[in-house]
Amino acid sequence: MTHKRLIGGAFIVAAVIVLAVVAVIVVVIDDVRNPPEARSGCAGGERVRHRSDQELMLAA
């Protein structure tokens, strides 16, 4: 009984690792195709939003 549960757990752990590796590969390929500097992504929007927050605090 415990042997089957151990094998099942090992398969689950292996599947999670494989999904994580695939996700990392997809992100790296996406960054190579479209560099973050070329697109208006989250980082640029956050920077602009933080700057406007600072301006609002200075104006208040």
mmCIF file of C-alpha atoms in Angstrom:
data_model
loop_
_atom_site.group_PDB
_atom_site.id
_atom_site.type_symbol
_atom_site.label_atom_id
_atom_site.label_comp_id
_atom_site.label_asym_id
_atom_site.label_seq_id
_atom_site.Cartn_x
_atom_site.Cartn_y
_atom_site.Cartn_z
ATOM 1 C CA MET A 1 0.000 0.000 0.000
ATOM 2 C CA THR A 2 2.660 2.507 0.969
ATOM 3 C CA HIS A 3 4.776 1.493 -2.021
ATOM 4 C CA LYS A 4 2.010 2.510 -4.450
ATOM 5 C CA ARG A 5 1.483 5.815 -2.623
ATOM 6 C CA LEU A 6 5.217 6.502 -2.792
ATOM 7 C CA ILE A 7 5.262 5.898 -6.553
ATOM 8 C CA GLY A 8 2.170 8.092 -6.996
ATOM 9 C CA GLY A 9 3.786 10.894 -5.007
ATOM 10 C CA ALA A 10 6.943 10.600 -7.061
ATOM 11 C CA PHE A 11 4.923 10.939 -10.272
ATOM 12 C CA ILE A 12 3.176 14.038 -8.920
ATOM 13 C CA VAL A 13 6.492 15.622 -7.902
ATOM 14 C CA ALA A 14 7.981 14.794 -11.314
ATOM 15 C CA ALA A 15 4.985 16.334 -13.099
ATOM 16 C CA VAL A 16 5.258 19.543 -11.062
ATOM 17 C CA ILE A 17 8.994 19.804 -11.832
ATOM 18 C CA VAL A 18 8.382 19.243 -15.549
ATOM 19 C CA LEU A 19 5.674 21.933 -15.609
ATOM 20 C CA ALA A 20 7.982 24.390 -13.823
ATOM 21 C CA VAL A 21 10.807 23.737 -16.296
ATOM 22 C CA VAL A 22 8.449 24.182 -19.266
ATOM 23 C CA ALA A 23 7.167 27.460 -17.804
ATOM 24 C CA VAL A 24 10.735 28.781 -17.373
ATOM 25 C CA ILE A 25 11.619 27.798 -20.952
ATOM 26 C CA VAL A 26 8.501 29.540 -22.302
ATOM 27 C CA VAL A 27 9.321 32.735 -20.385
ATOM 28 C CA VAL A 28 12.934 32.726 -21.598
ATOM 29 C CA ILE A 29 11.887 32.183 -25.215
ATOM 30 C CA ASP A 30 9.305 34.981 -24.909
ATOM 31 C CA ASP A 31 11.945 37.362 -23.508
ATOM 32 C CA VAL A 32 14.337 36.495 -26.331
ATOM 33 C CA ARG A 33 11.672 37.101 -28.988
ATOM 34 C CA ASN A 34 10.235 40.275 -27.412
ATOM 35 C CA PRO A 35 12.718 42.010 -25.129
ATOM 36 C CA PRO A 36 11.054 43.673 -22.122
ATOM 37 C CA GLU A 37 12.418 47.071 -23.222
ATOM 38 C CA ALA A 38 10.600 46.856 -26.562
ATOM 39 C CA ARG A 39 7.134 46.182 -25.158
ATOM 40 C CA SER A 40 5.082 48.108 -22.633
ATOM 41 C CA GLY A 41 4.863 45.431 -19.960
ATOM 42 C CA CYS A 42 4.168 45.403 -16.246
ATOM 43 C CA ALA A 43 7.583 46.774 -15.293
ATOM 44 C CA GLY A 44 7.156 49.951 -17.319
ATOM 45 C CA GLY A 45 3.626 50.492 -16.068
ATOM 46 C CA GLU A 46 4.701 50.003 -12.460
ATOM 47 C CA ARG A 47 7.536 52.480 -12.858
ATOM 48 C CA VAL A 48 5.218 55.109 -14.310
ATOM 49 C CA ARG A 49 2.615 54.445 -11.617
ATOM 50 C CA HIS A 50 5.209 54.784 -8.823
ATOM 51 C CA ARG A 51 6.440 58.037 -10.313
ATOM 52 C CA SER A 52 2.915 59.459 -10.479
ATOM 53 C CA ASP A 53 2.322 58.336 -6.882
ATOM 54 C CA GLN A 54 5.406 60.267 -5.809
ATOM 55 C CA GLU A 55 4.211 63.320 -7.713
ATOM 56 C CA LEU A 56 0.824 63.086 -6.020
ATOM 57 C CA MET A 57 2.486 62.845 -2.600
ATOM 58 C CA LEU A 58 4.688 65.851 -3.380
ATOM 59 C CA ALA A 59 1.694 67.848 -4.610
ATOM 60 C CA ALA A 60 -0.346 67.080 -1.472
#
